Short mmCIF file of C-alpha atoms in Angstrom, two decimals:
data_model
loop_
_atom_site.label_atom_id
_atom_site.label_comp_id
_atom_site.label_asym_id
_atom_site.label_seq_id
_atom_site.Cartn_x
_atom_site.Cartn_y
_atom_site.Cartn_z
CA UNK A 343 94.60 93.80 303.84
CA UNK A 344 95.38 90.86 306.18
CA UNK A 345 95.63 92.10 310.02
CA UNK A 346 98.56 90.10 312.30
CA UNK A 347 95.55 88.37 313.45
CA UNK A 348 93.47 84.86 313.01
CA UNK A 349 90.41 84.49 313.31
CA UNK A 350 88.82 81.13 314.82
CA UNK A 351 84.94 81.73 315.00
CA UNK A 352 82.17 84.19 316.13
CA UNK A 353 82.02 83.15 319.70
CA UNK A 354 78.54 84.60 320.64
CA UNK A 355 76.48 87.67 320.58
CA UNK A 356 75.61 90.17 323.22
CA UNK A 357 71.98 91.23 323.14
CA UNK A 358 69.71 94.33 325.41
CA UNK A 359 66.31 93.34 326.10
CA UNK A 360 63.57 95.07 328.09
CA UNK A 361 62.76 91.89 330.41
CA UNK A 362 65.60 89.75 331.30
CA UNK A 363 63.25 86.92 332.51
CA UNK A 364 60.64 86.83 329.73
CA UNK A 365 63.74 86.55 327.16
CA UNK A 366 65.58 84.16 328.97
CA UNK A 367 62.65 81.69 328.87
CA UNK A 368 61.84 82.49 325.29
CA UNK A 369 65.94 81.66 324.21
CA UNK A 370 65.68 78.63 326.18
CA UNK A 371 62.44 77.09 325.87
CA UNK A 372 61.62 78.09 322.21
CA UNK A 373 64.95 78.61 320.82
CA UNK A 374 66.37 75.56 322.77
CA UNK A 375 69.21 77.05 324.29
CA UNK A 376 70.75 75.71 327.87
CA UNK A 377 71.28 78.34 330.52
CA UNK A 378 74.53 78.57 331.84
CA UNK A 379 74.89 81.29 334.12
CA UNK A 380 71.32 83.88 335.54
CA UNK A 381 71.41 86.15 337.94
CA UNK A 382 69.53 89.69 337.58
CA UNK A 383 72.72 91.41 335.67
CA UNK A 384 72.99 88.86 332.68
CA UNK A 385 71.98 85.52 331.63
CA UNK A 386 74.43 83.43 329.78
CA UNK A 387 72.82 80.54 327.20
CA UNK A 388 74.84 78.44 325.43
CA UNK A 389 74.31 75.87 322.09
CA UNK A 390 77.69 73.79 322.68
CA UNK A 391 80.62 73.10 325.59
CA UNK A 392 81.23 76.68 325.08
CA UNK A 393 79.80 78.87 328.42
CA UNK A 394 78.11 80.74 326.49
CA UNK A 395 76.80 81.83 322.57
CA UNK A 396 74.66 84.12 323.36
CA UNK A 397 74.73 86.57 326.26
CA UNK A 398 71.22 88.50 327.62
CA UNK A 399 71.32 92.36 328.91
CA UNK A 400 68.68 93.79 330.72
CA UNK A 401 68.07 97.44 329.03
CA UNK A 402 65.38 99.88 328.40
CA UNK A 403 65.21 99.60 324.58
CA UNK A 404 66.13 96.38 322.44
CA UNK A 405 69.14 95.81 320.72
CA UNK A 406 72.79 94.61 320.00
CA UNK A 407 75.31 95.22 322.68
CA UNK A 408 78.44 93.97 321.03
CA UNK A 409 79.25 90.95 318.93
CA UNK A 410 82.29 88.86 320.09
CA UNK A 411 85.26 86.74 318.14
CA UNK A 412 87.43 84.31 319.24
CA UNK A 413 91.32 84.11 318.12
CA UNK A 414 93.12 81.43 317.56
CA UNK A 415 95.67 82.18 320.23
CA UNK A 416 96.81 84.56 322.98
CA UNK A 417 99.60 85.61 320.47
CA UNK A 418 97.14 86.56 318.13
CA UNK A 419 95.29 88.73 320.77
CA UNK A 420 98.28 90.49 321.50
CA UNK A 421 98.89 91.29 318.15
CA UNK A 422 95.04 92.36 317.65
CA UNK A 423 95.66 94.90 320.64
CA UNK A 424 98.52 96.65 319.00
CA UNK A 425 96.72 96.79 315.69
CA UNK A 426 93.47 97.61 316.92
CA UNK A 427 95.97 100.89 318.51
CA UNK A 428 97.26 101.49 315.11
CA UNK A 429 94.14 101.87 313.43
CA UNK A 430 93.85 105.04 315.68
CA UNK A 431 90.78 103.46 317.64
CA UNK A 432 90.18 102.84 321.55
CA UNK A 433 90.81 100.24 322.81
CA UNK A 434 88.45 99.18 325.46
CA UNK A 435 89.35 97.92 329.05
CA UNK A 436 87.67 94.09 329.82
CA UNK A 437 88.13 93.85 333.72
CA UNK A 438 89.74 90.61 335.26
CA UNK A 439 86.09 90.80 337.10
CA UNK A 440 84.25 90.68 333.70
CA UNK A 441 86.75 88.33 331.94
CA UNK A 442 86.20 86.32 335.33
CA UNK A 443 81.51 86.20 334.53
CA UNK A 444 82.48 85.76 330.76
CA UNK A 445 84.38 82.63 331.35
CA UNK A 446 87.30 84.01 329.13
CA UNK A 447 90.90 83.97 329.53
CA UNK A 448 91.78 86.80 327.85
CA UNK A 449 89.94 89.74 325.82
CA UNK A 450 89.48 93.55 324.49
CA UNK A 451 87.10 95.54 322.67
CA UNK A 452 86.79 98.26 319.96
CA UNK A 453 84.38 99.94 318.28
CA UNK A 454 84.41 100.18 314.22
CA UNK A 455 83.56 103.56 312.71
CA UNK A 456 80.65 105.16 312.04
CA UNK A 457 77.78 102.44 312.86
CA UNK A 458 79.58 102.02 316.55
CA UNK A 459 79.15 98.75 316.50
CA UNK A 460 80.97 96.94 319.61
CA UNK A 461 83.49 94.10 318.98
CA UNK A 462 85.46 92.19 320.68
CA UNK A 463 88.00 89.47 320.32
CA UNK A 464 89.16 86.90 322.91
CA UNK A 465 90.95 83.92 323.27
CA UNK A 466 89.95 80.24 325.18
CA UNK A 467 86.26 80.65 326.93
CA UNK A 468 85.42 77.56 329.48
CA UNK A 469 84.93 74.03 328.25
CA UNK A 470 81.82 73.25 330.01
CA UNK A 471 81.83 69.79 331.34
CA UNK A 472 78.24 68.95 330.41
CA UNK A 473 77.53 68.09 326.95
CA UNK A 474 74.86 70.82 325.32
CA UNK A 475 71.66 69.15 325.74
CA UNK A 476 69.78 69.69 322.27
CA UNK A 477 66.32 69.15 323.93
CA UNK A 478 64.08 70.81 321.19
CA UNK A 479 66.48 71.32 318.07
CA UNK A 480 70.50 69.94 316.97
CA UNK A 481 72.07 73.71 317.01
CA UNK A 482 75.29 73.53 315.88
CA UNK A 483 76.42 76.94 316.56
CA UNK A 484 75.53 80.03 316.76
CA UNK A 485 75.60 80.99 313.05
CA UNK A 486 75.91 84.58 312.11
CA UNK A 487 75.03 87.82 313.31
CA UNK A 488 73.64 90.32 310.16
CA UNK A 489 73.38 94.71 310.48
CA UNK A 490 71.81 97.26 308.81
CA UNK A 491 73.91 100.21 308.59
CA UNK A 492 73.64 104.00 307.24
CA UNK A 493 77.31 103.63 305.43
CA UNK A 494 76.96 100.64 303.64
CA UNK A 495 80.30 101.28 301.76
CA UNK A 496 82.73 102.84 304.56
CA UNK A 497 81.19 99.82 307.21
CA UNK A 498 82.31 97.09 304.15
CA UNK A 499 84.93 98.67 303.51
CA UNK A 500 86.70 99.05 307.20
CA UNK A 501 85.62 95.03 307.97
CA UNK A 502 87.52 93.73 304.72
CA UNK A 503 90.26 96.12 304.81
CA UNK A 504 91.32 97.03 307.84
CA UNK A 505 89.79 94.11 310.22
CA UNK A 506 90.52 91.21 307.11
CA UNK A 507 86.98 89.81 306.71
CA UNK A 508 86.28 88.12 302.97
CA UNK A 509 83.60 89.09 301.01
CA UNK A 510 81.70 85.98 299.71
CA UNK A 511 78.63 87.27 297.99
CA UNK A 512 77.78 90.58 297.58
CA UNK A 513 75.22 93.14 295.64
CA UNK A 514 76.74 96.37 295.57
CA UNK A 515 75.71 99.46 297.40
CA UNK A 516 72.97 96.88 299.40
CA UNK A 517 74.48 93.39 300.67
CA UNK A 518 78.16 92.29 301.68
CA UNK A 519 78.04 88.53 302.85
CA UNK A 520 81.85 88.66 305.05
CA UNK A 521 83.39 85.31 306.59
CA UNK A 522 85.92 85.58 309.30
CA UNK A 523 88.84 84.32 307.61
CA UNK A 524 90.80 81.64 307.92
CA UNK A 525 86.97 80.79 309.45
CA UNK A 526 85.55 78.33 306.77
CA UNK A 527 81.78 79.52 307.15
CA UNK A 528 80.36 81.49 304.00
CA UNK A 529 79.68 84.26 306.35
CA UNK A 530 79.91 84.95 310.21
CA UNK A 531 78.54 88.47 309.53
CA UNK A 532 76.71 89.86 307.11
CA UNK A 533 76.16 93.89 306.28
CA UNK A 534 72.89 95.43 304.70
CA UNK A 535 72.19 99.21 303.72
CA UNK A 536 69.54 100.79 305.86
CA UNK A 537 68.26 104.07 306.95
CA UNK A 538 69.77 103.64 310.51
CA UNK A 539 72.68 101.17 312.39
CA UNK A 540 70.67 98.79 313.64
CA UNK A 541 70.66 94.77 314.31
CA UNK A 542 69.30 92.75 311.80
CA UNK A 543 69.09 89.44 312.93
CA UNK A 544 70.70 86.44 314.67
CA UNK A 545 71.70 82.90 313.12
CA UNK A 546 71.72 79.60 314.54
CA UNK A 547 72.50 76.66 312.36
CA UNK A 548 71.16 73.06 313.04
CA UNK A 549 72.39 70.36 311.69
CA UNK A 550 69.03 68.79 310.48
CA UNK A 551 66.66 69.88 308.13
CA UNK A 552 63.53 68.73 310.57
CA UNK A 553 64.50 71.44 312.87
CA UNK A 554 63.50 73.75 310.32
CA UNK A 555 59.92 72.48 310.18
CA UNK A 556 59.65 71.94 313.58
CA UNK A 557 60.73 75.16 314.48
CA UNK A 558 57.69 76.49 312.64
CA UNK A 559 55.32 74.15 313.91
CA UNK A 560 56.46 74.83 317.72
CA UNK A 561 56.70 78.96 316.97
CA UNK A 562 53.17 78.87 315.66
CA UNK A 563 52.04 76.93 318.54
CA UNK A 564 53.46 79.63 321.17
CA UNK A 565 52.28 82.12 319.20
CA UNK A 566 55.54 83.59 317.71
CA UNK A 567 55.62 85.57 314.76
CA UNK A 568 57.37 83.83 311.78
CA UNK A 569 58.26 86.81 309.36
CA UNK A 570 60.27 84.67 306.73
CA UNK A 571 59.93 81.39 305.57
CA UNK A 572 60.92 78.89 305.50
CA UNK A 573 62.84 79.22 302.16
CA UNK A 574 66.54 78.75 300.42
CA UNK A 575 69.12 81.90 300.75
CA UNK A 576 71.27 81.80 297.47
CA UNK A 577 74.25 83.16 298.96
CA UNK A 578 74.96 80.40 301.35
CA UNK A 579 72.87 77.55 299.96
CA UNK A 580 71.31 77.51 303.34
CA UNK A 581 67.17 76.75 304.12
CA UNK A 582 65.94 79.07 306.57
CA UNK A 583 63.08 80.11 309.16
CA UNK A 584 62.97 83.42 310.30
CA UNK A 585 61.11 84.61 313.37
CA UNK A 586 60.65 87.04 315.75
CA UNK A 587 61.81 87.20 320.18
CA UNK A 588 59.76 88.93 322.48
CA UNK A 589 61.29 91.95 322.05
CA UNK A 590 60.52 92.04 317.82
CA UNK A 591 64.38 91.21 317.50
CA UNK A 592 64.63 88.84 314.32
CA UNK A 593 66.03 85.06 314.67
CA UNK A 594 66.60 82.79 312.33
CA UNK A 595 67.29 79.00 312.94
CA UNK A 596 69.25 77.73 309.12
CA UNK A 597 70.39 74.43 307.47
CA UNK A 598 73.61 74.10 305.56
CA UNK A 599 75.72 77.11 304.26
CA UNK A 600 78.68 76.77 301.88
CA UNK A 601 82.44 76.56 303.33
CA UNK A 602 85.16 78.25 301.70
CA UNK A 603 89.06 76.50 301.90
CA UNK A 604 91.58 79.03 303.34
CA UNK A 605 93.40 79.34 300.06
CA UNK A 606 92.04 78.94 296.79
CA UNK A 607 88.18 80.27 297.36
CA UNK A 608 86.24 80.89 294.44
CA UNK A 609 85.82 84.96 293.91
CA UNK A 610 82.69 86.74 295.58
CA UNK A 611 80.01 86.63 293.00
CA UNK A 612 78.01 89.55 292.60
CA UNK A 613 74.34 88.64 292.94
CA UNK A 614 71.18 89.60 291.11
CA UNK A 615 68.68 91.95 293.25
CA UNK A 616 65.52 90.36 293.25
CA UNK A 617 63.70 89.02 295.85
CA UNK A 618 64.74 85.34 294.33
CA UNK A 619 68.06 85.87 295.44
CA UNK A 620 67.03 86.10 299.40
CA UNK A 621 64.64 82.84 298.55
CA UNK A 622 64.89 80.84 296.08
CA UNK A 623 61.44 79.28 296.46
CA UNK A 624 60.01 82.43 296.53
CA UNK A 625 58.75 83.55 300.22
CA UNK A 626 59.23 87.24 300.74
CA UNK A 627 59.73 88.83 304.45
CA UNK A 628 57.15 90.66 306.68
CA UNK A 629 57.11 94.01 307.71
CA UNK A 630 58.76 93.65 311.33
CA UNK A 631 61.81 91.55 309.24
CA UNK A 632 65.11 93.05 310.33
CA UNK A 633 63.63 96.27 312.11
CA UNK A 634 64.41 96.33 315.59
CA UNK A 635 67.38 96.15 318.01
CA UNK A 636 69.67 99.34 318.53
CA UNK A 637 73.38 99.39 318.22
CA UNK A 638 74.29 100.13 321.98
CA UNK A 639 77.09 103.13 321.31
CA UNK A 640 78.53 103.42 324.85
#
């Protein structure tokens, strides 16, 4: 089903952690994000002119506070509100105060079914005058945000149905690889099976493949866990290092990922589950992969 809605791009990720200070330092001197906005409610870091990709919490337990998209227009927000109705959900109230710190013209906020994950879509967030910096790695973008859910099927089923995300690789009953169409990206988010809702991890992309080694060399050297990698994903094409924020909250800094044309994508291939479909060179994950960070329900 196609909602009255277009997608542009994930615009950033919310995130809890358990010291606001320690995490901002780790995001910005490890990661190589620039700090846009601190003060002791929220920290704002950003990868590009946007204001912000990634948004920091402080919170008693670690996790995922709400994962945001931007529309391609106001129009298409006010179509998303009345649909977002329709679908019998809540829609939840953005304050001009909030919309004010976010740096966003316009914006609302649901929650999908069962897992209670927190979205919300919003249109035009501030141009920042000063170029992104890129003092330690070329980040793109932020990349993708990935869950583990208790419903695999219903979660799938309510982000390609009812909210028009496209399946691009899948393995039944286990992994759904969804991009935000029109959005060109293989996937923006990604859906795993799992005993609980939780957060998976969080993507950025750089644009060259050095960062990827360097990443691992400078991780090591601060003594941050790597807990897969680096390696070649399947679905996406894209090399990968995977590693772990103060909080054991996964990361992952990628190279290249297939783009799909609006119309005339090739079908979603159903993939093989073996560990050579996660890494094609044949790295498996740690223990602490993909375990912790709570879906924030209210």
């Amino acid at each position: 089903m196609n909602p009255p809605f277009r997608y542009k791009r994930l615009g950033y990720v919310a995130l809890n952690v358990t010291d606001l200070t320690r995490s901002a330092a780790f995001y910005r001197d490890l990661v190589g994000l620039d700090v846009s906005d601190s003060s002791d409610a929220s920290v704002a870091l950003r990868c590009s002119r946007d204001h912000h990709a990634m948004l920091l919490y402080p919170a008693a337990q670690p996790g995922l506070k709400r994962i945001a998209f931007e529309l391609e227009s106001a129009a298409d927000l006010a179509k998303a509100r009345d649909y977002v109705v329709s679908l019998g959900l809540e829609v939840e109230a953005v304050s001009a105060d909030e919309k004010k710190t976010l740096r966003l013209v316009d914006a609302l906020r649901f929650r999908i079914p069962g897992c209670g994950l927190c979205i919300e879509l919003f249109v035009q967030m501030m141009f920042m005058a000063k170029p992104f910096e890129a003092r330690l790695a070329k980040i793109e973008r932020l990349g993708h945000v990935v869950l583990n859910v208790a419903d695999f099927n219903a979660t799938v089923s309510f982000l390609n149905d009812q909210l028009g995300f496209r399946t691009s690789d899948f393995v039944p009953g286990f992994a759904a690889f969804l991009r935000a169409h029109p959005n060109p990206l293989h996937h923006s988010l990604a859906v795993l099976s799992g005993a609980d809702d939780h957060l998976n991890h969080v993507n950025f992309m750089v644009s060259d493949i050095d960062d990827i080694g360097r990443a691992m060399n400078r991780m090591k050297a601060a003594g941050v866990e790597i807990v897969f990698g680096p390696g070649r994903h399947l679905p996406s094409e894209s090399i990968f290092l995977y590693f772990l924020d103060p909080d054991g909250m996964t990361v992952e800094y990628s190279f290249g990922m297939e783009t799909f044309p609006e119309a005339g994508a090739r079908e979603a291939r159903l993939l093989e589950p073996v560990p050579a479909t996660l890494d094609t060179w044949g790295s498996v994950a740690t223990p602490p992969f993909g375990k912790i960070g709570a879906i924030e329900r209210s």
